[in-house]
């Protein structure tokens, strides 16, 4: 019987000819990523008296993105301990807080390759599935095990497939596609499962747009959110790394637990309303709802194509008087590209607030919290109660185009008619 | 470890990690974060939870971020087991990894209320409501996970050279 992408990668990484869903395997990882969760790991190392040890110092990428630059003394202390840990264990890849958000930086700097098994201390580690990697998030304790051994146990997941076909309307994006999927099938449709995204719409998408699908796979429960690599993927990966890689593709007779057919020709801009990502409506249905804050950034929608789309809408306009629009490019590279393309000028002229690359506003860490009763429209990925500030604030998730259009109008607005 | 006995704390569907370990306290020293575990969902919880207490949840318990402060916070406050209709994947893994039993049972919310007393039998996969006398089946964990739980989590396994 054929294998899915998840089965193939887990077979290779556990040294077996084949594996099937439901089996438990111990697999070797190709790369790991740790951010500020490392500070919590250090606490656990110390409290449990575990020697700080890394199985392969070239395979760990350490960076800071959640509290960058450090907004409090406690955060600064976290960072200080992380840097100390990197020195003590001899890590060779310490990006500090200089490069940007983990999930943007990892592929950009060549740390993600098709066929790889990658673990990160962050739930959106599923993002690297866009490059044909099997990648997922784990907690601090399990990362300590990976640091020690380079391996982890996995239950080989069942795979579901989303076949996405059709042509997206102007200003309708991959964000709208994944929100639509969450709305239709719920936040647990892929619980414990691997997803494969197939279809013409996915093929037509840029690498950045595909990353949105894989990134938000975690919001529907997935362990992996994979896209079979194609020429675009291979070309991108070769442009950022010289390391060899072996892409894995699903077999023709691979077994899927379910196949969902999605047609996007008529798909309208979507928005996830509070307080769950599967609470999805068309923007049109709630158009006119006043907002006080907009946010464009995060590992979901802080890439250059997102900023370009926002700039196209913002150019020659001003952010509404009652609204503050916060824009944070997802990485140093995105920031630089945005500068070169003149996008930052457009944002500043439009009276948006441009911040450094950081996770801050996305998870309510710092830089742009919401007050009581305030409503935000955000291009990030989670609208949980209180995530961006006060427990009585509201987050509406949408594409960068919808956020930009809404920021100009001061109310939720369909970007197709701005 | 095999029999866990305590009071029930019941919660609804989609209890996410921001409700369990609120982001705004994550930057504080861990001891202070513990004072706020599950506070947005039930302000009494961090103040009154006792050793051995059992948390009951609905669907998709622990969804959201991979922050291990969520399950660890529950464990360090004394929670002896979590039984939910279903769990989010990373949260479930984290629970097993740190040695906190996490079991599923589809009818759990119907038969248990906050304040009831209950007993969980891990090996047999049952939970008994000592207040009402009702016993429900729970998922049975594979031997590999039971071994991790019985050893006290993966760090203990690591120390004992079992990994
Ligand atoms: S941008 Fe938001 S979702 Fe992405 S890694 Fe940072 S905090 Fe997490």
Coordinates of C-alpha atoms and ligand atoms in Angstrom, one line a residue:
Chain A
X1 CA 0.0 0.0 0.0
X2 CA 1.2 3.5 -0.8
X3 CA 2.2 6.1 1.8
X4 CA 1.3 9.7 2.4
X5 CA 3.9 12.4 2.8
X6 CA 3.7 12.2 6.5
X7 CA 4.2 8.4 6.4
X8 CA 7.1 8.7 4.0
X9 CA 9.0 11.2 6.0
X10 CA 8.4 9.4 9.3
X11 CA 9.5 6.1 7.7
X12 CA 12.7 7.6 6.4
X13 CA 13.5 9.4 9.7
X14 CA 12.9 6.3 11.8
X15 CA 14.9 4.1 9.4
X16 CA 12.1 1.9 8.2
X17 CA 10.9 0.8 4.8
X18 CA 7.3 1.7 5.5
X19 CA 5.1 2.8 8.4
X20 CA 1.3 3.2 8.6
X21 CA -0.9 5.6 10.4
X22 CA -1.4 4.6 14.1
X23 CA 2.1 3.2 14.5
X24 CA 4.5 4.6 17.1
X25 CA 8.0 5.4 15.8
X26 CA 11.1 7.1 17.2
X27 CA 12.4 9.4 14.6
X28 CA 15.6 11.5 14.2
X29 CA 15.1 15.2 13.6
X30 CA 16.9 17.3 11.0
X31 CA 16.5 20.7 12.7
X32 CA 15.0 22.2 15.7
X33 CA 14.0 25.8 16.5
X34 CA 13.7 27.3 20.0
X35 CA 12.6 30.8 20.9
X36 CA 11.8 32.3 24.3
X37 CA 10.4 28.9 25.4
X38 CA 14.1 28.1 25.9
X39 CA 14.0 30.3 29.0
X40 CA 11.3 28.0 30.4
X41 CA 13.4 25.0 29.4
X42 CA 16.4 26.4 31.3
X43 CA 14.1 26.6 34.4
X44 CA 13.2 23.0 34.0
X45 CA 16.8 22.0 33.4
X46 CA 17.7 23.6 36.7
X47 CA 14.7 22.5 38.7
X48 CA 15.1 18.9 37.6
X49 CA 18.8 18.9 37.7
X50 CA 19.3 17.8 34.1
X51 CA 22.6 18.5 32.4
X52 CA 22.4 21.1 29.7
X53 CA 23.5 19.2 26.7
X54 CA 22.8 19.4 22.9
X55 CA 23.2 16.4 20.7
X56 CA 24.3 18.4 17.7
X57 CA 25.1 22.1 18.1
X58 CA 24.7 22.8 14.4
X59 CA 21.1 21.6 14.3
X60 CA 19.6 24.0 16.8
X61 CA 18.4 27.4 15.7
X62 CA 18.0 29.7 18.7
X63 CA 16.3 33.1 18.4
X64 CA 14.2 35.6 20.2
X65 CA 11.0 36.9 18.7
X66 CA 8.2 37.0 21.3
X67 CA 9.6 39.8 23.4
X68 CA 11.8 41.8 21.0
X69 CA 13.1 44.2 22.0
X70 CA 12.7 43.2 25.6
X71 CA 9.8 45.2 27.0
X72 CA 10.4 44.4 30.7
X73 CA 13.2 43.5 33.0
X74 CA 11.8 40.0 33.3
X75 CA 11.9 39.6 29.5
X76 CA 15.5 40.9 29.4
X77 CA 16.4 38.4 32.0
X78 CA 14.9 35.6 29.9
X79 CA 17.0 36.7 26.9
X80 CA 20.2 37.0 29.0
X81 CA 19.8 33.4 30.2
X82 CA 19.1 32.2 26.7
X83 CA 22.4 33.8 25.4
X84 CA 24.2 32.3 28.3
X85 CA 22.8 28.9 27.5
X86 CA 23.9 29.3 23.8
X87 CA 27.4 30.0 24.9
X88 CA 27.5 27.3 27.5
X89 CA 26.3 24.6 25.2
X90 CA 28.2 25.9 22.2
X91 CA 25.2 26.5 19.9
X92 CA 26.4 27.6 16.5
X93 CA 23.2 29.3 15.3
X94 CA 22.2 32.0 17.7
X95 CA 20.2 34.7 15.8
X96 CA 19.3 36.6 18.9
X97 CA 16.5 39.0 18.3
X98 CA 17.9 40.4 15.1
X99 CA 16.3 38.5 12.3
X100 CA 12.6 38.4 13.0
X101 CA 9.8 36.0 13.6
X102 CA 10.9 32.3 13.8
X103 CA 8.6 30.9 11.2
X104 CA 9.6 33.5 8.6
X105 CA 13.3 33.4 9.4
X106 CA 13.6 29.6 9.4
X107 CA 12.8 29.1 5.7
X108 CA 14.3 32.5 4.7
X109 CA 17.7 31.6 6.0
X110 CA 17.7 28.1 4.6
X111 CA 16.9 26.1 7.7
X112 CA 13.9 24.3 6.1
X113 CA 14.2 21.8 3.3
X114 CA 11.7 19.4 1.6
X115 CA 11.6 16.0 3.2
X116 CA 13.0 17.3 6.6
X117 CA 11.6 16.5 10.0
X118 CA 11.7 19.7 12.0
X119 CA 10.5 20.4 15.5
X120 CA 10.0 23.8 17.2
X121 CA 8.9 25.0 20.6
X122 CA 6.0 26.8 18.9
X123 CA 2.7 25.7 17.7
X124 CA 3.0 27.4 14.3
X125 CA 6.0 25.3 13.4
X126 CA 3.5 23.6 11.0
X127 CA 4.4 26.5 8.7
X128 CA 7.4 24.6 7.2
X129 CA 5.0 22.1 5.7
X130 CA 4.7 24.7 2.9
X131 CA 8.2 23.5 1.8
X132 CA 7.3 19.8 2.0
X133 CA 8.8 19.3 5.5
X134 CA 7.1 17.4 8.3
X135 CA 7.3 20.0 11.0
X136 CA 5.4 20.5 14.2
X137 CA 5.4 22.2 17.6
X138 CA 6.3 20.5 20.9
X139 CA 6.7 21.7 24.5
X140 CA 9.7 22.6 26.6
X141 CA 10.1 19.2 28.3
X142 CA 10.0 17.3 25.1
X143 CA 12.5 19.7 23.5
X144 CA 14.9 18.9 26.4
X145 CA 14.6 15.3 25.3
X146 CA 15.3 16.2 21.7
X147 CA 18.2 18.4 22.8
X148 CA 19.7 15.4 24.6
X149 CA 19.0 12.7 22.0
X150 CA 18.1 14.2 18.6
X151 CA 15.1 12.0 18.6
X152 CA 11.5 11.9 19.6
X153 CA 8.6 9.5 19.5
X154 CA 5.7 10.1 17.1
X155 CA 2.4 8.5 16.5
X156 CA 2.2 8.2 12.7
X157 CA -0.8 10.4 12.0
X158 CA -3.7 9.7 9.7
X159 CA -3.7 12.2 6.7
X160 CA -6.6 14.2 5.4
X161 CA -6.4 16.0 2.1
X162 CA -7.8 19.4 1.0
X163 CA -8.0 19.6 -2.8
X164 CA -8.4 23.3 -3.5
X165 CA -9.3 24.3 -7.0
X166 CA -10.5 27.4 -8.9
X167 CA -9.2 30.9 -9.3
X168 CA -9.3 33.4 -6.4
X169 CA -10.9 36.8 -7.0
X170 CA -8.8 39.9 -6.9
X171 CA -8.0 40.8 -3.2
X172 CA -9.1 37.4 -2.0
X173 CA -6.1 35.5 -0.5
X174 CA -4.9 32.3 0.9
X175 CA -5.9 33.7 4.3
X176 CA -9.5 33.8 3.2
X177 CA -9.2 30.2 1.9
X178 CA -7.9 28.8 5.2
X179 CA -10.4 30.8 7.2
X180 CA -13.2 29.4 5.0
X181 CA -11.9 25.9 5.6
X182 CA -11.8 26.5 9.4
X183 CA -15.3 27.9 9.3
X184 CA -16.7 25.0 7.3
X185 CA -15.0 22.1 9.0
X186 CA -14.2 23.4 12.5
X187 CA -11.1 23.7 14.7
X188 CA -10.7 20.0 15.2
X189 CA -11.2 18.6 11.7
X190 CA -7.4 17.8 11.6
X191 CA -6.9 17.0 15.2
X192 CA -3.8 14.8 15.6
X193 CA -3.7 14.4 11.8
X194 CA -1.5 15.4 8.9
X195 CA -2.9 17.6 6.2
X196 CA -1.9 17.6 2.6
X197 CA -3.0 20.6 0.5
X198 CA -3.4 19.8 -3.2
X199 CA -5.0 21.4 -6.2
X200 CA -4.6 24.1 -8.8
X201 CA -5.2 27.0 -6.5
X202 CA -2.3 25.9 -4.3
X203 CA -0.1 25.4 -7.3
X204 CA -0.9 28.9 -8.5
X205 CA -0.1 30.4 -5.1
X206 CA 3.2 32.0 -4.2
X207 CA 5.4 30.4 -1.6
X208 CA 4.3 33.1 0.8
X209 CA 0.6 32.4 0.3
X210 CA 1.2 28.7 0.7
X211 CA 2.9 29.3 4.0
X212 CA -0.4 30.8 5.3
X213 CA -2.2 27.5 4.7
X214 CA 0.5 25.5 6.5
X215 CA 0.8 28.1 9.2
X216 CA -2.9 28.0 10.1
X217 CA -3.1 24.3 9.8
X218 CA -2.5 24.2 13.6
X219 CA -5.7 26.3 14.0
X220 CA -7.7 23.3 12.7
X221 CA -5.7 20.9 15.0
X222 CA -3.1 19.6 12.6
X223 CA 0.2 17.9 13.4
X224 CA 1.6 18.7 10.0
X225 CA 0.2 20.9 7.2
X226 CA 2.1 19.8 4.1
X227 CA 2.2 20.9 0.5
X228 CA 4.0 18.6 -2.0
X229 CA 7.0 20.4 -3.2
X230 CA 7.0 21.7 -6.9
X231 CA 9.4 23.7 -9.0
X232 CA 8.6 26.8 -7.1
X233 CA 9.5 25.2 -3.8
X234 CA 12.7 23.6 -5.1
X235 CA 13.8 26.9 -6.7
X236 CA 13.2 28.8 -3.5
X237 CA 15.0 26.3 -1.3
X238 CA 18.0 26.2 -3.6
X239 CA 18.2 30.0 -3.5
X240 CA 18.6 29.9 0.3
X241 CA 20.7 26.8 1.0
X242 CA 23.4 24.6 -0.6
X243 CA 22.6 21.7 1.6
X244 CA 21.3 18.6 -0.3
X245 CA 17.7 17.4 0.3
X246 CA 15.3 14.7 -0.7
X247 CA 11.8 15.8 -1.3
X248 CA 9.1 13.2 -0.4
X249 CA 5.8 12.9 -2.4
X250 CA 2.7 11.0 -1.6
X251 CA 2.2 7.8 -3.5
X252 CA -0.7 7.6 -5.9
X253 CA -2.4 4.9 -3.9
X254 CA -1.7 6.5 -0.5
X255 CA -4.6 6.2 1.9
X256 CA -6.3 9.3 3.1
X257 CA -8.8 9.4 6.0
X258 CA -10.8 12.0 4.2
X259 CA -10.6 14.1 1.1
X260 CA -12.3 17.5 1.1
X261 CA -13.0 19.3 -2.2
X262 CA -12.8 23.1 -1.9
X263 CA -13.7 25.4 -4.8
X264 CA -12.6 29.0 -4.5
X265 CA -14.0 30.7 -7.7
X266 CA -16.8 32.4 -5.7
X267 CA -14.9 32.7 -2.4
X268 CA -15.4 36.1 -0.8
X269 CA -13.1 37.8 1.8
X270 CA -13.6 36.1 5.1
X271 CA -13.3 37.0 8.8
X272 CA -13.1 34.9 11.9
X273 CA -15.2 36.7 14.6
X274 CA -14.6 36.4 18.4
X275 CA -13.5 34.2 20.1
X276 CA -12.8 31.2 17.9
X277 CA -11.0 30.7 14.6
X278 CA -13.9 28.6 13.2
X279 CA -16.4 31.3 13.9
X280 CA -16.2 32.5 10.3
X281 CA -18.4 34.9 8.3
X282 CA -18.0 36.7 5.0
X283 CA -16.7 40.2 5.5
X284 CA -19.9 41.4 3.8
X285 CA -22.0 40.0 6.6
X286 CA -20.5 42.1 9.3
X287 CA -19.4 45.1 7.2
X288 CA -19.6 48.4 9.0
X289 CA -18.6 47.2 12.5
X290 CA -16.4 49.9 14.0
X291 CA -12.8 49.0 14.9
X292 CA -10.2 50.7 17.0
X293 CA -7.1 48.8 15.9
X294 CA -5.7 47.1 12.9
X295 CA -2.6 44.8 12.8
X296 CA -0.7 43.6 9.9
X297 CA 2.2 41.2 10.7
X298 CA 2.9 37.9 12.4
X299 CA 4.1 34.6 11.1
X300 CA 0.8 34.3 9.2
X301 CA 0.7 37.6 7.2
X302 CA 3.7 39.7 7.7
X303 CA 5.5 38.8 4.4
X304 CA 6.3 41.1 1.6
X305 CA 3.3 40.2 -0.6
X306 CA 1.1 41.0 2.4
X307 CA 2.7 44.4 2.9
X308 CA 2.5 45.1 -0.9
X309 CA -1.2 44.4 -0.9
X310 CA -1.7 46.6 2.2
X311 CA 0.3 49.4 0.6
X312 CA -1.7 49.2 -2.6
X313 CA -4.8 49.9 -0.6
X314 CA -3.3 52.4 1.8
X315 CA -1.5 54.5 -0.8
X316 CA -2.8 58.0 -1.0
X317 CA -5.2 57.3 2.0
X318 CA -5.0 57.8 5.7
X319 CA -5.7 55.5 8.5
X320 CA -9.1 56.6 10.0
X321 CA -8.9 59.0 13.0
X322 CA -10.4 56.5 15.4
X323 CA -8.1 53.7 14.4
X324 CA -4.4 52.9 15.0
X325 CA -2.9 50.6 12.4
X326 CA 0.2 48.7 13.5
X327 CA 2.4 47.1 10.9
X328 CA 5.3 44.8 11.7
X329 CA 7.2 43.1 8.9
X330 CA 7.8 39.5 9.8
X331 CA 11.6 39.6 9.4
X332 CA 14.6 41.9 8.8
X333 CA 14.6 40.7 5.2
X334 CA 10.9 41.6 4.7
X335 CA 11.6 45.0 6.4
X336 CA 14.5 45.7 4.0
X337 CA 12.4 44.6 1.0
X338 CA 9.6 46.8 2.1
X339 CA 12.0 49.8 2.4
X340 CA 13.4 49.2 -1.0
X341 CA 10.0 49.0 -2.6
X342 CA 8.9 52.2 -0.9
X343 CA 6.2 50.5 1.1
X344 CA 7.3 51.9 4.4
X345 CA 7.0 55.5 3.0
X346 CA 3.4 54.7 2.0
X347 CA 2.7 53.3 5.5
X348 CA 4.2 56.3 7.3
X349 CA 2.4 58.7 5.0
X350 CA -0.9 56.9 5.8
X351 CA -0.1 57.4 9.5
X352 CA 0.3 53.7 10.2
X353 CA 2.7 52.8 13.0
X354 CA 5.5 50.7 11.7
X355 CA 7.2 48.5 14.3
X356 CA 10.3 46.2 14.2
X357 CA 9.8 42.5 13.3
X358 CA 8.4 40.9 16.4
X359 CA 5.7 38.7 17.7
X360 CA 4.7 41.3 20.2
X361 CA 1.2 42.5 19.0
X362 CA 0.1 39.1 17.7
X363 CA 0.0 37.4 21.1
X364 CA -0.6 40.5 23.3
X365 CA 3.0 40.5 24.6
X366 CA 3.7 44.1 24.0
X367 CA 3.4 46.9 21.3
X368 CA -0.3 47.6 20.8
X369 CA -2.5 46.0 23.4
X370 CA -6.2 46.4 23.3
X371 CA -8.2 48.2 26.1
X372 CA -11.5 47.2 27.6
X373 CA -14.2 46.8 25.0
X374 CA -11.9 47.6 22.0
X375 CA -12.2 45.8 18.7
X376 CA -9.3 44.9 16.5
X377 CA -9.1 43.5 13.0
X378 CA -5.9 41.5 12.7
X379 CA -4.0 39.6 10.0
X380 CA -2.6 37.2 12.6
X381 CA -3.9 33.8 13.4
X382 CA -5.8 33.6 16.8
X383 CA -8.8 35.5 18.1
X384 CA -8.9 33.8 21.5
X385 CA -10.4 35.9 24.3
X386 CA -7.9 38.4 25.7
X387 CA -5.1 37.3 23.4
X388 CA -4.3 40.9 22.3
X389 CA -5.0 42.6 25.6
X390 CA -8.0 43.2 27.8
X391 CA -10.3 40.2 28.4
X392 CA -13.2 42.2 27.2
X393 CA -11.6 43.1 23.9
X394 CA -12.4 41.5 20.6
X395 CA -10.2 40.2 17.7
X396 CA -11.5 39.7 14.2
X397 CA -9.1 37.8 11.9
X398 CA -8.8 38.6 8.3
X399 CA -6.4 39.1 5.3
X400 CA -4.0 42.0 5.2
X401 CA -6.2 43.5 2.4
X402 CA -9.3 43.4 4.6
X403 CA -7.3 44.9 7.5
X404 CA -5.9 47.7 5.4
X405 CA -9.3 48.6 3.9
X406 CA -10.9 48.5 7.3
X407 CA -8.2 50.7 8.9
X408 CA -9.0 53.4 6.3
X409 CA -12.7 53.3 6.8
X410 CA -12.7 52.9 10.6
X411 CA -15.0 49.9 10.2
X412 CA -14.8 46.4 8.9
X413 CA -14.7 46.7 5.1
X414 CA -14.6 44.5 2.1
X415 CA -11.3 45.2 0.4
X416 CA -12.7 44.5 -3.1
X417 CA -14.6 47.8 -3.1
X418 CA -12.0 50.2 -1.7
Chain B
X1 CA 0.2 6.9 40.3
X2 CA -2.4 4.4 39.1
X3 CA -5.4 5.6 41.1
X4 CA -6.0 9.3 41.2
X5 CA -8.6 10.7 43.6
X6 CA -9.9 14.2 44.1
X7 CA -12.5 16.9 43.5
X8 CA -13.8 17.8 40.0
X9 CA -13.3 21.1 38.3
X10 CA -15.4 21.3 35.2
X11 CA -14.8 23.5 32.1
X12 CA -16.4 23.8 28.7
X13 CA -15.3 23.4 25.1
X14 CA -12.2 25.0 23.5
X15 CA -10.4 25.8 26.7
X16 CA -7.3 27.3 25.1
X17 CA -3.8 27.8 26.4
X18 CA -4.4 31.6 26.8
X19 CA -7.2 30.8 29.3
X20 CA -5.0 28.3 31.1
X21 CA -1.7 30.3 31.2
X22 CA -2.7 33.8 30.2
X23 CA -0.1 35.5 27.9
X24 CA 0.0 38.6 30.0
X25 CA 1.5 36.7 32.9
X26 CA 4.0 34.6 30.8
X27 CA 6.7 37.2 31.2
X28 CA 6.5 36.9 35.0
X29 CA 8.5 34.5 37.1
X30 CA 6.8 31.1 36.9
X31 CA 5.8 31.1 40.5
X32 CA 3.7 34.2 39.9
X33 CA 2.1 32.7 36.7
X34 CA 0.9 29.8 38.8
X35 CA -1.4 32.2 40.7
X36 CA -3.3 32.8 37.4
X37 CA -3.7 29.3 36.0
X38 CA -7.2 29.0 34.5
X39 CA -8.1 32.2 36.2
X40 CA -10.0 33.7 33.2
X41 CA -12.2 30.5 33.0
X42 CA -12.7 30.2 36.8
X43 CA -11.1 32.8 39.1
X44 CA -11.5 30.4 42.1
X45 CA -9.4 27.7 40.4
X46 CA -5.8 28.8 41.1
X47 CA -6.8 29.8 44.7
X48 CA -8.7 26.7 45.7
X49 CA -7.4 23.7 43.6
X50 CA -5.9 21.0 45.8
X51 CA -3.6 18.1 45.2
X52 CA -5.2 15.3 43.3
X53 CA -8.0 17.3 41.9
X54 CA -9.3 16.3 38.5
X55 CA -10.0 18.8 35.6
X56 CA -12.8 17.9 33.3
X57 CA -13.0 19.6 29.9
X58 CA -15.1 19.5 26.8
X59 CA -13.9 19.4 23.2
X60 CA -10.4 20.5 22.0
X61 CA -9.1 21.1 25.5
X62 CA -5.7 22.9 25.5
X63 CA -5.9 24.3 22.0
X64 CA -3.7 27.1 21.0
X65 CA 0.0 27.7 21.6
X66 CA 2.6 25.1 22.6
X67 CA 3.3 26.9 25.9
X68 CA 4.0 24.2 28.3
X69 CA 3.4 26.5 31.2
X70 CA -0.3 25.5 30.7
X71 CA -0.1 21.8 31.5
X72 CA 2.8 22.3 33.8
X73 CA 1.0 25.0 35.7
X74 CA -1.9 22.6 36.2
X75 CA 0.3 19.8 37.4
X76 CA 2.3 22.1 39.7
X77 CA -0.9 23.3 41.3
X78 CA -1.6 19.7 42.1
X79 CA -4.0 18.5 39.3
X80 CA -3.9 14.7 39.3
X81 CA -5.5 14.1 35.9
X82 CA -7.4 15.8 33.1
X83 CA -10.3 14.1 31.4
X84 CA -11.7 15.8 28.3
X85 CA -14.0 15.0 25.4
X86 CA -11.0 15.6 23.2
X87 CA -7.6 17.3 23.5
X88 CA -5.5 19.5 21.2
X89 CA -2.5 17.6 20.1
X90 CA 0.5 19.6 21.5
X91 CA -1.3 20.0 24.9
X92 CA -1.9 16.2 25.0
X93 CA 1.8 15.5 24.2
X94 CA 2.9 18.0 26.8
X95 CA 0.7 16.3 29.5
X96 CA 2.1 12.9 28.8
X97 CA 5.7 14.3 28.6
X98 CA 5.5 15.9 32.0
X99 CA 3.7 13.0 33.6
X100 CA 0.2 14.4 33.9
X101 CA -2.4 11.8 32.9
X102 CA -4.7 13.0 30.1
X103 CA -7.6 10.8 29.1
X104 CA -10.6 11.2 26.8
X105 CA -14.1 10.3 27.5
X106 CA -16.9 11.4 25.2
X107 CA -19.7 11.7 27.8
X108 CA -17.6 13.1 30.5
X109 CA -19.3 16.6 30.7
X110 CA -22.8 15.1 31.2
X111 CA -21.9 13.1 34.3
X112 CA -19.6 15.3 36.3
X113 CA -20.0 18.7 37.9
X114 CA -17.5 21.0 39.7
X115 CA -17.3 19.9 43.4
X116 CA -18.0 16.2 42.8
X117 CA -15.5 13.7 44.1
X118 CA -14.0 11.2 41.6
X119 CA -11.5 8.5 41.1
X120 CA -9.5 7.7 38.0
X121 CA -8.1 4.3 37.2
X122 CA -5.4 4.8 34.5
X123 CA -4.6 1.2 33.7
X124 CA -8.3 0.1 33.5
X125 CA -9.3 3.3 31.8
X126 CA -12.2 4.3 34.0
X127 CA -13.4 7.3 36.0
X128 CA -15.9 6.9 38.8
X129 CA -18.0 9.7 40.1
X130 CA -17.9 9.0 43.9
X131 CA -20.6 11.6 44.5
X132 CA -23.2 9.9 42.1
X133 CA -21.7 6.4 41.8
X134 CA -21.6 6.6 38.0
X135 CA -18.6 5.0 36.3
X136 CA -17.5 6.0 32.8
X137 CA -14.9 4.4 30.5
X138 CA -12.0 6.6 29.4
X139 CA -9.5 6.1 26.6
X140 CA -6.8 3.5 27.4
X141 CA -3.4 4.8 26.8
X142 CA -0.8 2.8 24.8
X143 CA 1.8 1.0 27.0
X144 CA 4.4 3.4 25.9
X145 CA 2.6 6.4 27.3
X146 CA 1.6 4.5 30.5
X147 CA 5.3 3.8 31.0
X148 CA 6.1 7.5 30.6
X149 CA 3.4 8.4 33.1
X150 CA 4.4 5.8 35.6
X151 CA 8.1 6.7 35.4
X152 CA 7.0 10.3 36.2
X153 CA 7.5 11.9 32.7
X154 CA 10.1 11.9 30.0
X155 CA 12.7 13.8 32.0
X156 CA 12.7 10.9 34.5
X157 CA 12.9 8.5 31.6
X158 CA 15.9 10.5 30.3
X159 CA 17.6 10.4 33.7
X160 CA 17.1 6.7 34.0
X161 CA 18.5 6.1 30.5
X162 CA 15.3 4.8 29.1
X163 CA 15.3 7.1 26.1
Ligands
LIG1 S1 3.7 35.8 15.2 FE1 2.2 35.2 16.7 S2 1.6 33.2 16.2 FE2 3.5 33.6 15.1 S3 5.1 32.7 16.4 FE3 4.8 34.9 16.9 S4 3.3 34.9 18.6 FE4 3.2 32.9 17.6

